[in-house]
Amino acid sequence: MIAFFYAVVLVGIAGLISVLRLILGPTVPDRVVGVDTLNTLVVAGMILLGAAYDRAIYIDIAIVYALLSYIGTLVIAKYLQGGLA
Amino acid sequence: MGLIVKTTARVTIPLIGIFGSYIVMHGHLTPGGGFQGGATIAGAGILFLIAFGLGEMKKRYNKNLYSALEGLGGLAFLGVAMLGMSVAFFYNTLWHNGPVLNGKPGTLLSAGFLPIMNLAVGLKVFTGLVSALTAIALWRRWKG
């Protein structure tokens, strides 16, 4: 059980590093890639915390977050590509 | 968008729709409910608009149907709230002495009018968000 919390801490450190890229990123695509990485790490953290607290229903929120973060990245990519045409 | 995005959207849109319907239907048992599930299904609509473009969305989207469905969601919420009007407004008469939806707590067909209200709110949120975002996408006057 405590191993899951250590894994969450590791994922959190990785998330902090991607937030660093988000702040420092010189161009916009750098920041988009940083957000995408952070989304995936947040999904991993949610699933690990669901296992750590022993609640299966927390996995549902991770699935919803994974689906909607994909749409968010797609919207930014479409905007950078040249807008809604 | 490109071919990969379109093909992925063909796979993902039913998945998001089914998962949002699951969230709406199990609103009284698991986290989520009408608004969260409706917003998730509206995410499928936004994915359709993004992946296939505005031209395809114009063909599939019917303004009058979505407007009517949004009104129907609100009316269903109010109508279910008025079911127990002989006792009080929002009295859960389906749970106390109703014919349906009064099963054992924790099962799907329990909690009285709550599943019906979740369905109504989910329908209202889905149609409202898709209508709002399609209307925003149709706004083409950024060149002055």
mmCIF file of C-alpha atoms in Angstrom:
data_model
loop_
_atom_site.group_PDB
_atom_site.id
_atom_site.type_symbol
_atom_site.label_atom_id
_atom_site.label_comp_id
_atom_site.label_asym_id
_atom_site.label_seq_id
_atom_site.Cartn_x
_atom_site.Cartn_y
_atom_site.Cartn_z
ATOM 1 C CA MET A 1 0.000 0.000 0.000
ATOM 2 C CA ILE A 2 2.753 2.489 0.909
ATOM 3 C CA ALA A 3 4.601 1.602 -2.314
ATOM 4 C CA PHE A 4 1.785 3.214 -4.301
ATOM 5 C CA PHE A 5 2.345 6.496 -2.477
ATOM 6 C CA TYR A 6 6.076 6.375 -3.283
ATOM 7 C CA ALA A 7 5.150 5.803 -6.943
ATOM 8 C CA VAL A 8 2.816 8.819 -6.756
ATOM 9 C CA VAL A 9 5.705 10.910 -5.412
ATOM 10 C CA LEU A 10 7.881 9.817 -8.332
ATOM 11 C CA VAL A 11 5.119 10.699 -10.808
ATOM 12 C CA GLY A 12 4.738 14.044 -9.038
ATOM 13 C CA ILE A 13 8.455 14.789 -9.462
ATOM 14 C CA ALA A 14 8.123 13.991 -13.174
ATOM 15 C CA GLY A 15 5.109 16.295 -13.294
ATOM 16 C CA LEU A 16 7.120 19.098 -11.675
ATOM 17 C CA ILE A 17 9.796 18.686 -14.343
ATOM 18 C CA SER A 18 7.175 18.953 -17.096
ATOM 19 C CA VAL A 19 5.761 22.070 -15.374
ATOM 20 C CA LEU A 20 9.307 23.458 -15.579
ATOM 21 C CA ARG A 21 9.236 22.891 -19.349
ATOM 22 C CA LEU A 22 5.816 24.586 -19.357
ATOM 23 C CA ILE A 23 7.275 27.691 -17.694
ATOM 24 C CA LEU A 24 10.610 27.792 -19.547
ATOM 25 C CA GLY A 25 9.478 26.535 -22.958
ATOM 26 C CA PRO A 26 10.678 29.066 -25.515
ATOM 27 C CA THR A 27 8.051 28.253 -28.163
ATOM 28 C CA VAL A 28 4.359 27.374 -28.028
ATOM 29 C CA PRO A 29 4.735 23.745 -29.257
ATOM 30 C CA ASP A 30 7.157 23.142 -26.378
ATOM 31 C CA ARG A 31 4.461 24.196 -23.944
ATOM 32 C CA VAL A 32 1.843 22.041 -25.704
ATOM 33 C CA VAL A 33 4.077 18.995 -25.393
ATOM 34 C CA GLY A 34 4.623 19.899 -21.727
ATOM 35 C CA VAL A 35 0.853 20.020 -21.116
ATOM 36 C CA ASP A 36 0.358 16.709 -22.910
ATOM 37 C CA THR A 37 3.046 15.045 -20.808
ATOM 38 C CA LEU A 38 1.536 16.522 -17.662
ATOM 39 C CA ASN A 39 -1.919 15.165 -18.634
ATOM 40 C CA THR A 40 -0.576 11.651 -19.030
ATOM 41 C CA LEU A 41 1.303 11.915 -15.731
ATOM 42 C CA VAL A 42 -1.848 13.123 -13.976
ATOM 43 C CA VAL A 43 -3.733 10.104 -15.326
ATOM 44 C CA ALA A 44 -0.992 7.822 -14.012
ATOM 45 C CA GLY A 45 -1.113 9.584 -10.637
ATOM 46 C CA MET A 46 -4.900 9.244 -10.450
ATOM 47 C CA ILE A 47 -4.752 5.505 -11.119
ATOM 48 C CA LEU A 48 -1.943 5.039 -8.565
ATOM 49 C CA LEU A 49 -3.880 7.029 -5.954
ATOM 50 C CA GLY A 50 -7.001 4.975 -6.702
ATOM 51 C CA ALA A 51 -4.955 1.857 -5.978
ATOM 52 C CA ALA A 52 -3.397 3.438 -2.887
ATOM 53 C CA TYR A 53 -6.756 4.379 -1.367
ATOM 54 C CA ASP A 54 -8.284 1.065 -2.532
ATOM 55 C CA ARG A 55 -11.216 2.695 -4.343
ATOM 56 C CA ALA A 56 -12.003 1.261 -7.779
ATOM 57 C CA ILE A 57 -14.388 4.100 -8.675
ATOM 58 C CA TYR A 58 -11.504 6.596 -8.801
ATOM 59 C CA ILE A 59 -10.364 4.871 -11.998
ATOM 60 C CA ASP A 60 -13.492 6.243 -13.759
ATOM 61 C CA ILE A 61 -12.263 9.795 -13.248
ATOM 62 C CA ALA A 62 -8.874 8.850 -14.686
ATOM 63 C CA ILE A 63 -10.578 7.448 -17.815
ATOM 64 C CA VAL A 64 -12.633 10.631 -18.259
ATOM 65 C CA TYR A 65 -9.530 12.771 -17.775
ATOM 66 C CA ALA A 66 -7.574 10.738 -20.316
ATOM 67 C CA LEU A 67 -10.344 11.100 -22.922
ATOM 68 C CA LEU A 68 -10.880 14.836 -22.372
ATOM 69 C CA SER A 69 -7.178 15.748 -22.192
ATOM 70 C CA TYR A 70 -6.804 14.113 -25.608
ATOM 71 C CA ILE A 71 -9.522 16.405 -26.961
ATOM 72 C CA GLY A 72 -7.876 19.441 -25.347
ATOM 73 C CA THR A 73 -4.506 18.715 -26.942
ATOM 74 C CA LEU A 74 -6.263 18.155 -30.270
ATOM 75 C CA VAL A 75 -8.004 21.541 -30.047
ATOM 76 C CA ILE A 76 -4.702 23.353 -29.366
ATOM 77 C CA ALA A 77 -3.026 21.443 -32.202
ATOM 78 C CA LYS A 78 -5.818 22.393 -34.591
ATOM 79 C CA TYR A 79 -5.528 26.034 -33.555
ATOM 80 C CA LEU A 80 -1.761 26.063 -34.103
ATOM 81 C CA GLN A 81 -2.185 24.293 -37.426
ATOM 82 C CA GLY A 82 -4.328 27.088 -38.819
ATOM 83 C CA GLY A 83 -7.662 27.284 -37.087
ATOM 84 C CA LEU A 84 -11.068 25.714 -37.586
ATOM 85 C CA ALA A 85 -11.596 25.361 -41.321
ATOM 86 C CA MET B 1 -7.673 17.270 -39.625
ATOM 87 C CA GLY B 2 -5.600 14.437 -41.062
ATOM 88 C CA LEU B 3 -6.466 10.831 -41.714
ATOM 89 C CA ILE B 4 -5.074 9.525 -38.427
ATOM 90 C CA VAL B 5 -7.117 11.967 -36.362
ATOM 91 C CA LYS B 6 -10.294 11.153 -38.309
ATOM 92 C CA THR B 7 -9.852 7.407 -37.919
ATOM 93 C CA THR B 8 -9.039 7.766 -34.227
ATOM 94 C CA ALA B 9 -12.100 9.959 -33.791
ATOM 95 C CA ARG B 10 -14.292 7.287 -35.408
ATOM 96 C CA VAL B 11 -13.099 4.880 -32.719
ATOM 97 C CA THR B 12 -13.070 7.345 -29.816
ATOM 98 C CA ILE B 13 -16.429 9.117 -30.279
ATOM 99 C CA PRO B 14 -18.556 6.002 -29.492
ATOM 100 C CA LEU B 15 -16.252 5.209 -26.566
ATOM 101 C CA ILE B 16 -16.695 8.690 -25.077
ATOM 102 C CA GLY B 17 -20.445 8.562 -25.707
ATOM 103 C CA ILE B 18 -20.862 5.199 -24.013
ATOM 104 C CA PHE B 19 -18.681 6.219 -21.061
ATOM 105 C CA GLY B 20 -20.596 9.484 -20.639
ATOM 106 C CA SER B 21 -23.888 7.587 -20.704
ATOM 107 C CA TYR B 22 -22.474 5.280 -18.033
ATOM 108 C CA ILE B 23 -21.592 8.296 -15.876
ATOM 109 C CA VAL B 24 -25.101 9.744 -16.325
ATOM 110 C CA MET B 25 -26.898 6.461 -15.617
ATOM 111 C CA HIS B 26 -24.845 5.637 -12.524
ATOM 112 C CA GLY B 27 -25.035 9.177 -11.165
ATOM 113 C CA HIS B 28 -26.624 7.991 -7.915
ATOM 114 C CA LEU B 29 -24.044 5.234 -7.339
ATOM 115 C CA THR B 30 -20.612 6.471 -8.470
ATOM 116 C CA PRO B 31 -18.916 9.883 -8.772
ATOM 117 C CA GLY B 32 -20.374 12.006 -11.527
ATOM 118 C CA GLY B 33 -23.956 12.539 -12.529
ATOM 119 C CA GLY B 34 -25.929 14.619 -14.959
ATOM 120 C CA PHE B 35 -23.567 17.525 -15.486
ATOM 121 C CA GLN B 36 -20.344 15.530 -15.552
ATOM 122 C CA GLY B 37 -21.720 12.868 -17.888
ATOM 123 C CA GLY B 38 -23.363 15.461 -20.123
ATOM 124 C CA ALA B 39 -20.112 17.410 -20.383
ATOM 125 C CA THR B 40 -18.264 14.182 -21.232
ATOM 126 C CA ILE B 41 -20.715 13.372 -24.040
ATOM 127 C CA ALA B 42 -20.413 16.979 -25.239
ATOM 128 C CA GLY B 43 -16.657 16.273 -25.427
ATOM 129 C CA ALA B 44 -17.516 13.641 -28.060
ATOM 130 C CA GLY B 45 -19.436 16.316 -29.981
ATOM 131 C CA ILE B 46 -16.464 18.694 -29.779
ATOM 132 C CA LEU B 47 -14.173 15.895 -30.982
ATOM 133 C CA PHE B 48 -16.500 15.410 -33.969
ATOM 134 C CA LEU B 49 -16.411 19.143 -34.702
ATOM 135 C CA ILE B 50 -12.606 19.275 -34.408
ATOM 136 C CA ALA B 51 -11.797 16.091 -36.301
ATOM 137 C CA PHE B 52 -14.275 16.304 -39.174
ATOM 138 C CA GLY B 53 -14.539 20.070 -39.495
ATOM 139 C CA LEU B 54 -17.352 22.570 -39.555
ATOM 140 C CA GLY B 55 -18.781 21.497 -42.937
ATOM 141 C CA GLU B 56 -19.518 17.980 -41.725
ATOM 142 C CA MET B 57 -20.883 19.358 -38.450
ATOM 143 C CA LYS B 58 -23.284 21.647 -40.348
ATOM 144 C CA LYS B 59 -24.712 18.611 -42.156
ATOM 145 C CA ARG B 60 -25.174 16.555 -38.971
ATOM 146 C CA TYR B 61 -26.261 19.277 -36.546
ATOM 147 C CA ASN B 62 -29.923 20.268 -36.390
ATOM 148 C CA LYS B 63 -30.513 23.502 -34.484
ATOM 149 C CA ASN B 64 -34.232 22.966 -33.921
ATOM 150 C CA LEU B 65 -33.786 19.395 -32.682
ATOM 151 C CA TYR B 66 -31.063 20.360 -30.199
ATOM 152 C CA SER B 67 -33.026 23.358 -28.979
ATOM 153 C CA ALA B 68 -36.134 21.224 -28.461
ATOM 154 C CA LEU B 69 -34.155 18.510 -26.672
ATOM 155 C CA GLU B 70 -32.603 21.043 -24.309
ATOM 156 C CA GLY B 71 -36.044 22.334 -23.406
ATOM 157 C CA LEU B 72 -37.268 18.763 -23.010
ATOM 158 C CA GLY B 73 -34.488 18.043 -20.505
ATOM 159 C CA GLY B 74 -35.477 21.005 -18.368
ATOM 160 C CA LEU B 75 -39.156 20.116 -18.585
ATOM 161 C CA ALA B 76 -38.487 16.499 -17.613
ATOM 162 C CA PHE B 77 -36.540 17.698 -14.543
ATOM 163 C CA LEU B 78 -39.395 19.956 -13.475
ATOM 164 C CA GLY B 79 -42.055 17.352 -14.276
ATOM 165 C CA VAL B 80 -40.341 14.718 -12.146
ATOM 166 C CA ALA B 81 -39.943 17.292 -9.375
ATOM 167 C CA MET B 82 -43.711 17.889 -9.476
ATOM 168 C CA LEU B 83 -44.613 14.176 -9.208
ATOM 169 C CA GLY B 84 -45.005 14.307 -5.428
ATOM 170 C CA MET B 85 -46.783 17.654 -5.460
ATOM 171 C CA SER B 86 -49.521 16.345 -3.119
ATOM 172 C CA VAL B 87 -46.904 16.333 -0.298
ATOM 173 C CA ALA B 88 -44.296 18.890 -1.309
ATOM 174 C CA PHE B 89 -42.278 20.174 -4.246
ATOM 175 C CA PHE B 90 -39.328 17.816 -4.919
ATOM 176 C CA TYR B 91 -40.932 15.150 -2.709
ATOM 177 C CA ASN B 92 -39.402 11.839 -3.797
ATOM 178 C CA THR B 93 -42.674 9.970 -4.178
ATOM 179 C CA LEU B 94 -41.157 7.393 -6.537
ATOM 180 C CA TRP B 95 -38.851 6.246 -3.746
ATOM 181 C CA HIS B 96 -41.418 6.289 -0.920
ATOM 182 C CA ASN B 97 -44.398 4.663 -2.666
ATOM 183 C CA GLY B 98 -43.698 4.553 -6.384
ATOM 184 C CA PRO B 99 -44.104 1.634 -8.771
ATOM 185 C CA VAL B 100 -40.564 1.807 -10.212
ATOM 186 C CA LEU B 101 -37.056 2.863 -9.145
ATOM 187 C CA ASN B 102 -37.514 1.899 -5.494
ATOM 188 C CA GLY B 103 -35.176 -1.096 -5.372
ATOM 189 C CA LYS B 104 -32.576 -1.894 -2.756
ATOM 190 C CA PRO B 105 -30.173 1.042 -2.198
ATOM 191 C CA GLY B 106 -26.970 0.513 -4.150
ATOM 192 C CA THR B 107 -28.617 -1.128 -7.154
ATOM 193 C CA LEU B 108 -29.208 0.615 -10.478
ATOM 194 C CA LEU B 109 -33.002 0.888 -10.200
ATOM 195 C CA SER B 110 -33.078 2.672 -6.860
ATOM 196 C CA ALA B 111 -33.066 6.228 -5.493
ATOM 197 C CA GLY B 112 -36.493 7.275 -6.782
ATOM 198 C CA PHE B 113 -36.442 10.193 -9.189
ATOM 199 C CA LEU B 114 -32.670 10.740 -9.081
ATOM 200 C CA PRO B 115 -31.819 8.620 -12.194
ATOM 201 C CA ILE B 116 -34.541 10.377 -14.206
ATOM 202 C CA MET B 117 -33.251 13.758 -13.078
ATOM 203 C CA ASN B 118 -29.687 12.743 -13.979
ATOM 204 C CA LEU B 119 -30.848 11.715 -17.446
ATOM 205 C CA ALA B 120 -32.703 15.024 -17.870
ATOM 206 C CA VAL B 121 -29.729 17.111 -16.743
ATOM 207 C CA GLY B 122 -27.362 15.041 -18.908
ATOM 208 C CA LEU B 123 -29.525 15.600 -21.981
ATOM 209 C CA LYS B 124 -29.787 19.303 -21.236
ATOM 210 C CA VAL B 125 -26.053 19.777 -20.669
ATOM 211 C CA PHE B 126 -25.065 17.746 -23.734
ATOM 212 C CA THR B 127 -27.388 19.545 -26.140
ATOM 213 C CA GLY B 128 -26.662 22.941 -24.597
ATOM 214 C CA LEU B 129 -22.875 22.613 -24.761
ATOM 215 C CA VAL B 130 -22.870 21.187 -28.294
ATOM 216 C CA SER B 131 -25.236 23.956 -29.457
ATOM 217 C CA ALA B 132 -23.115 26.661 -27.805
ATOM 218 C CA LEU B 133 -19.843 25.398 -29.264
ATOM 219 C CA THR B 134 -21.314 24.908 -32.735
ATOM 220 C CA ALA B 135 -22.687 28.443 -32.612
ATOM 221 C CA ILE B 136 -19.234 29.733 -31.598
ATOM 222 C CA ALA B 137 -17.612 27.749 -34.410
ATOM 223 C CA LEU B 138 -20.114 29.203 -36.907
ATOM 224 C CA TRP B 139 -19.170 32.781 -35.947
ATOM 225 C CA ARG B 140 -17.009 33.862 -38.890
ATOM 226 C CA ARG B 141 -16.548 37.610 -38.557
ATOM 227 C CA TRP B 142 -13.031 37.935 -37.146
ATOM 228 C CA LYS B 143 -11.894 39.971 -40.176
ATOM 229 C CA GLY B 144 -14.046 42.901 -39.099
#
